[in-house]
C-alpha atoms as one frame of an Amber mdcrd trajectory, in Angstrom:
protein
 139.488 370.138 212.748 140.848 373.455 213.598 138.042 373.509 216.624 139.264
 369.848 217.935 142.689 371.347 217.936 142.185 374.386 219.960 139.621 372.247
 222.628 142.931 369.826 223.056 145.150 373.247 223.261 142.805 374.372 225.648
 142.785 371.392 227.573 146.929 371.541 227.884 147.422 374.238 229.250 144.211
 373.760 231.388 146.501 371.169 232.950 149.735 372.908 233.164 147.467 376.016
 234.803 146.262 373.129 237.077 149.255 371.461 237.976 150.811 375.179 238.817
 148.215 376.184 240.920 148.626 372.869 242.798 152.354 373.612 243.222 152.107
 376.767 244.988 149.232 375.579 247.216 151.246 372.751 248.365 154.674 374.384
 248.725 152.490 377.156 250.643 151.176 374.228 252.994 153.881 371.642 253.200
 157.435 373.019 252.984 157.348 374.838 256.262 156.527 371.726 258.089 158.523
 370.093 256.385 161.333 371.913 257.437 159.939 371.736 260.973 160.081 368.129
 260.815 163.923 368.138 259.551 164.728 369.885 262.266 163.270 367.725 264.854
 164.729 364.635 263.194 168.025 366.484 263.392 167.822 366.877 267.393 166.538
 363.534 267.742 169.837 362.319 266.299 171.744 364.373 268.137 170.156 362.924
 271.202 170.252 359.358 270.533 174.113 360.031 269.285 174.717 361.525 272.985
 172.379 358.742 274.624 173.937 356.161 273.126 176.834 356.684 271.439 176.076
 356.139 267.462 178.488 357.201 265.285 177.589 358.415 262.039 177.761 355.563
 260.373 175.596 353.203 262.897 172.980 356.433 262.470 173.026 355.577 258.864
 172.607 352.070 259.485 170.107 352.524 261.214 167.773 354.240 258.794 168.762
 351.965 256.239 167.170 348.589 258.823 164.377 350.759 259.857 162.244 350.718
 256.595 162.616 347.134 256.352 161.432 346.152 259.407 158.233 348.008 259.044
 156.343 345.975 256.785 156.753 342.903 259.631 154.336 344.750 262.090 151.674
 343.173 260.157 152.694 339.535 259.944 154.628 337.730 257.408 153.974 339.720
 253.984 154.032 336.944 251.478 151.637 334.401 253.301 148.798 333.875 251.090
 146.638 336.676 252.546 149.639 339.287 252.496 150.315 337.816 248.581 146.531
 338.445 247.635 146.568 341.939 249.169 149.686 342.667 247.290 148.357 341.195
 243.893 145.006 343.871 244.722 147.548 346.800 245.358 149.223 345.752 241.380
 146.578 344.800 239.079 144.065 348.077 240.503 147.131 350.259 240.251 147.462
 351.662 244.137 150.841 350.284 244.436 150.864 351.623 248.698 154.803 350.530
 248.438 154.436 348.588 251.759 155.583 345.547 249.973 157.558 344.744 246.980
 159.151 341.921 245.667 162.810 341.529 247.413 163.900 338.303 244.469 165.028
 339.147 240.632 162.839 336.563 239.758 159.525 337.880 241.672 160.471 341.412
 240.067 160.345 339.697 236.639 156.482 337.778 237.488 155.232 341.698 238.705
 156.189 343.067 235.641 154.220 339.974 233.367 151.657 339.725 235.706 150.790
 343.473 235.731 150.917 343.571 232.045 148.093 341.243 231.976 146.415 341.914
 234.967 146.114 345.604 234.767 144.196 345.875 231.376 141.783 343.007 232.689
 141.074 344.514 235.659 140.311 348.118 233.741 138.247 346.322 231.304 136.533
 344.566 234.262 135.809 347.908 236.823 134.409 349.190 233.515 131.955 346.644
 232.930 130.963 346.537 235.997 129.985 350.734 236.461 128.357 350.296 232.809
 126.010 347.589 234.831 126.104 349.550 238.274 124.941 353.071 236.444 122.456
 351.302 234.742 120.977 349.790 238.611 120.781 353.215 239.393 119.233 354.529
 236.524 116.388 351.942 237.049 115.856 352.672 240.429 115.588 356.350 239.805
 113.153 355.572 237.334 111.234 353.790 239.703 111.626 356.502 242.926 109.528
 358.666 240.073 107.296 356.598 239.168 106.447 356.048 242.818 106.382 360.013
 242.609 103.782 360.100 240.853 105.796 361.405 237.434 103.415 360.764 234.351
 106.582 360.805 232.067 109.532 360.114 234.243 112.888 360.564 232.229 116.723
 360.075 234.103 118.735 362.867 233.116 122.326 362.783 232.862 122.620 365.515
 235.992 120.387 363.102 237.907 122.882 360.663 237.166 125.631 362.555 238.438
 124.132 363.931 241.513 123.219 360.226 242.322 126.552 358.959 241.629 128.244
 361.543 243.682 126.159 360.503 246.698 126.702 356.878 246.297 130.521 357.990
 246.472 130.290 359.989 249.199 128.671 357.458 251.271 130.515 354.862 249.909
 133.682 356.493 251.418 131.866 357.368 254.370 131.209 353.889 255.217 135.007
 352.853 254.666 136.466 355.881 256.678 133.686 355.006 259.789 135.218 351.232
 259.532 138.670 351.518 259.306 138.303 354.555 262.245 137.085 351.769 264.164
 139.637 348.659 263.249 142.771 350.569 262.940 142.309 352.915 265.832 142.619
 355.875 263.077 140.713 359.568 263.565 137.710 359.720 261.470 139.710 362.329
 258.974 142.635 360.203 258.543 140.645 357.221 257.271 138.343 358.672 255.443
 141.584 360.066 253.438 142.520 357.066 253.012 139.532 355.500 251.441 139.759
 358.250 248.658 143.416 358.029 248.258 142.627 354.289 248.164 139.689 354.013
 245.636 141.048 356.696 243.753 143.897 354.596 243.178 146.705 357.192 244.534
 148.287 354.978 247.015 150.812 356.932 249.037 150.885 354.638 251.178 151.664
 357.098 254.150 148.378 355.396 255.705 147.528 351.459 254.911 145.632 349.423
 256.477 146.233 345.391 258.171 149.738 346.506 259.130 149.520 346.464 262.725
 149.051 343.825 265.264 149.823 341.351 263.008 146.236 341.716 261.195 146.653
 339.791 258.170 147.077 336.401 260.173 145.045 337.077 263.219 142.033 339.256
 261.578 140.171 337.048 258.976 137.180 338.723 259.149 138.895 342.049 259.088
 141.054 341.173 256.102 138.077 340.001 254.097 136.230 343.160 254.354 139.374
 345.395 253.755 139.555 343.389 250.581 136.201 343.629 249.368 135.903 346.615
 250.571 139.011 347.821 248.207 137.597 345.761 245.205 133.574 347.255 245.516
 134.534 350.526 246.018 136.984 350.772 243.402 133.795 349.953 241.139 132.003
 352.425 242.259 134.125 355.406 242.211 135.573 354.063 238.779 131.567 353.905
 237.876 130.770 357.440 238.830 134.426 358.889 236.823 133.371 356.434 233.642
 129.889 358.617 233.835 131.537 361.823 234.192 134.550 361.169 231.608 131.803
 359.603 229.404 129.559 363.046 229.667 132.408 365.377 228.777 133.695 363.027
 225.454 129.957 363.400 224.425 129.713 367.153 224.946 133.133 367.446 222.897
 132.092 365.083 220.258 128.766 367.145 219.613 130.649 370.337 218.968 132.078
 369.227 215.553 128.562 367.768 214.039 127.138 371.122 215.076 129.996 373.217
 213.299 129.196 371.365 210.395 125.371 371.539 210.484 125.161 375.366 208.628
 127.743 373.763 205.762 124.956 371.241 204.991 122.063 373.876 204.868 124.524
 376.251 202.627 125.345 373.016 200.113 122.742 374.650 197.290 124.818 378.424
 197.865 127.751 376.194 196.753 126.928 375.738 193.403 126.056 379.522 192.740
 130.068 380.030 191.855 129.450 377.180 189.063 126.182 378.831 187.726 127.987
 382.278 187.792 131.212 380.790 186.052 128.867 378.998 183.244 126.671 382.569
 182.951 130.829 384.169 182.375 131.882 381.718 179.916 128.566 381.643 178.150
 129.032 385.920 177.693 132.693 385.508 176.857 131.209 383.301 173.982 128.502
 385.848 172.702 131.060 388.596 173.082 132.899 388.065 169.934 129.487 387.892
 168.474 128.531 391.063 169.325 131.725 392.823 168.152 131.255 391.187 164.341
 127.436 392.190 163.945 128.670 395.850 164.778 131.825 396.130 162.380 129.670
 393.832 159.787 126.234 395.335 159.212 125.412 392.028 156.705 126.694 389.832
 159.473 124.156 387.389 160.579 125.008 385.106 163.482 124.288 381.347 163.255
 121.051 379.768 163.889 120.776 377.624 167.078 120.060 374.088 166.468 116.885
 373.678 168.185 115.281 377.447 166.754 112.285 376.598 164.924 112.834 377.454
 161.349 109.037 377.455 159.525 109.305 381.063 159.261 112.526 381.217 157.970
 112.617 378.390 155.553 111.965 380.273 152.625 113.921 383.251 153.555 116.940
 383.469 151.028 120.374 383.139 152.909 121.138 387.286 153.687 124.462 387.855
 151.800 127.291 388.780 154.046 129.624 391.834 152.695 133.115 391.234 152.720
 135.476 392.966 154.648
């Protein structure tokens, strides 16, 4: 118990070490151009204020109308297709924020609908990598066998190693696609299938919302949604094997902590023997102490001595003190 306690201590502040680390790297990358990008914002008001005359106030405005009218690039949002992309971007937990509900009423279905959906889908993607790792396991049992291996076994780092690959080409194949359909730089989309299928969602890059995609693209829209659904299986596959790996390793620590308690179960009755040996010499003590103050003094006969040679023997008188 006291071992599981320090392995979850240690795996706190592994976190909070992790999560620190990540700040500084980040404030060390981003806040300079960050503040490189405020201040070209800032002259591109003042320009547009000069240009055309906005007040403060229409500036505001502005801003406010801008974010709205994004979303209509791609098409009318809540068609079916724009629906069934948002209902992928809830139940899998990406959430981009291109889209969210705008009436009380379809804030209220999200909420039920990701309360159901979102279990059911992680119960699902799980599933689904149990049956996918065990594909790959047979066909690395087979790429030995072809080998030539007389006993060919699948080891768990054979299973990783496999795994990562399939990932890494699984988001190669994404980022080459959506390079190609959304006019994106080979980088950029392949950062966006792993912020994707990892289920981040920033949503700084998503794809079908230009050009009015999700009504003029069919083909295009179907792939981006398998796509989304199949690789989301796979990644969640190759994290179920990993997460699955290290809850093994941690569970085995206990049961060999306890293994030398077992062996040393006969040591712990030695205190027992040694307390009866004590209690048994506390007993003859007393014994001891008459037959040396009493010369006469005769100490009872056990029950089970044999007395044939001491039938006839007249009782020894005992002197009186």
């Amino acid at each position: 118990m006291r071992k599981q306690s320090a392995r979850t201590a240690a795996l706190v502040l592994c976190i909070l070490s992790y999560l620190l680390v990540g700040a500084a790297v980040f404030d060390a990358l981003e806040s300079e151009a960050e503040s490189g990008r405020k201040r070209l914002l800032a002259q591109k008001r003042s320009e547009l204020r000069r240009k055309y005359g906005f007040s403060a106030e229409d500036y505001r405005e502005l801003q406010r109308l801008a974010p709205q009218a994004e979303p209509h690039r791609a098409g009318s949002q809540w068609k079916f297709a724009g629906s069934f992309y948002f209902a992928i971007t809830v139940i899998t937990t990406i959430g981009y924020g291109h889209a969210a509900p705008g009436t009380d009423s379809g804030k209220v279905f999200c909420m039920f609908y990701a309360l159901l959906g979102i279990p059911l889908t992680l119960v699902t993607f799980q599933s689904l990598g149990e049956r996918l790792n065990a594909l790959v396991r047979r066909l690395l049992l087979a790429a030995k066998r072809c080998l030539g291996l007389r006993r060919p076994r699948v080891s768990p780092e054979n299973m990783a190693v496999a795994g990562l690959l399939v990932c890494a080409a699984t988001l190669a194949l994404g980022a080459a696609a959506f390079a190609h359909f959304e006019g994106w730089t080979f980088f950029h989309a392949y950062y966006y299938c792993f912020i994707t299928l990892t289920t981040i969602g920033f949503g700084d890059f998503v794809a079908l919302q230009s050009d009015e995609a999700l009504q003029r693209k069919p083909p295009y829209v179907a792939f981006s949604f398998l796509y989304i659904l199949l690789g989301l299986t796979v990644i969640g596959a190759f994290l179920n094997l990993v997460v699955l790996r290290f809850l093994a390793a941690g569970a085995d620590a206990p049961e060999r902590a306890a293994r030398p308690l077992r062996r040393g179960a006969p040591e712990s009755r030695a205190p027992a023997q040694r307390a009866g040996r004590i209690s048994i010499s506390c007993r003859l003590h007393p014994l001891e102490l008459c037959a040396r103050d009493n010369p006469g003094f005769s100490p009872p006969a056990s029950p089970g001595a044999g007395g044939g040679g001491r039938a006839g023997r007249p009782p020894a008188r005992r002197k009186s003190i």
